């Protein structure tokens, strides 16, 4: 199974809502990532978890809160978002071993619209 | 800070020709460079990775080179097909697992 799944596919939320994005992989990967991608722009790294510990936080506002309950799951909790946070949110995973060199597998993304 | 640039925003070629995409980086040398393909509304798909001590990597019709002197990677698709039309992203990586993507080049292969 070389698939990364993300739910939901689409999400519309108001600025006062609280919602969560979910990501799951069953490839045994021990690194998982959240990226944000705006239209016609490249993915921008937000967070990296390595062995279920947060290893990289790219100065993301606190209204985004990541969580890694176990090695297969990654969540992104959203609260009090702004319209400019509307984007495609991508989850990825990789196996951080010397041989695999962080080849990343991406999910299909969650299209988030903040109204 | 490290910067990565893909020279062309768009590239149009005729079916059967070789497409060549360029990725340049500045400042320090990355541990490796990766190339991904992204179709509209979908997540990127990994294609090839080349390490700093490698000159060339091949996979089927794909070839990537890494020139640390020029600070440049070239990505080639030989015998291109309309199905190769997509956005191709170059990304540099560190041993800490952090990847930074270029803006991408949108390739259109015309029949």
XYZ file of C-alpha atoms in Angstrom, chain A residues 61-115:
55
model
C 0.604 30.728 13.283
C -0.842 29.080 16.374
C -4.276 28.860 14.756
C -2.808 25.751 13.092
C -2.077 22.992 15.580
C -0.578 19.684 14.423
C -0.932 16.394 16.213
C 0.598 12.976 15.572
C -1.380 10.403 17.637
C 0.655 7.471 16.272
C 3.051 6.614 13.483
C 0.246 6.213 10.920
C -1.873 9.267 11.671
C -1.370 12.988 11.397
C -3.940 15.643 12.223
C -4.052 19.368 11.672
C -6.397 21.211 14.020
C -7.757 24.501 12.735
C -9.189 27.324 14.824
C -10.016 30.959 14.115
C -8.665 30.843 10.594
C -8.512 33.793 8.222
C -9.718 33.913 4.597
C -6.083 34.020 3.449
C -5.640 30.545 4.951
C -7.775 29.143 2.138
C -5.542 26.737 0.216
C -4.855 23.104 -0.605
C -3.410 21.370 2.457
C -1.176 18.462 1.602
C 0.024 15.678 3.825
C 3.114 13.647 2.959
C 5.110 10.843 4.484
C 8.598 9.435 4.033
C 10.933 6.900 5.498
C 13.855 8.805 7.037
C 16.516 6.190 6.428
C 19.842 6.609 4.726
C 18.779 4.598 1.698
C 15.469 6.279 0.911
C 16.618 9.867 1.204
C 13.301 11.362 2.222
C 11.420 10.462 -0.964
C 8.013 11.840 -0.058
C 4.619 10.358 -0.814
C 1.847 12.938 -0.951
C -1.854 12.598 -0.326
C -4.469 14.159 -2.612
C -4.926 17.125 -0.311
C -7.814 18.872 1.439
C -9.178 21.929 -0.348
C -9.927 24.396 2.469
C -12.067 27.491 2.030
C -12.386 29.951 4.925
C -15.383 32.267 4.683
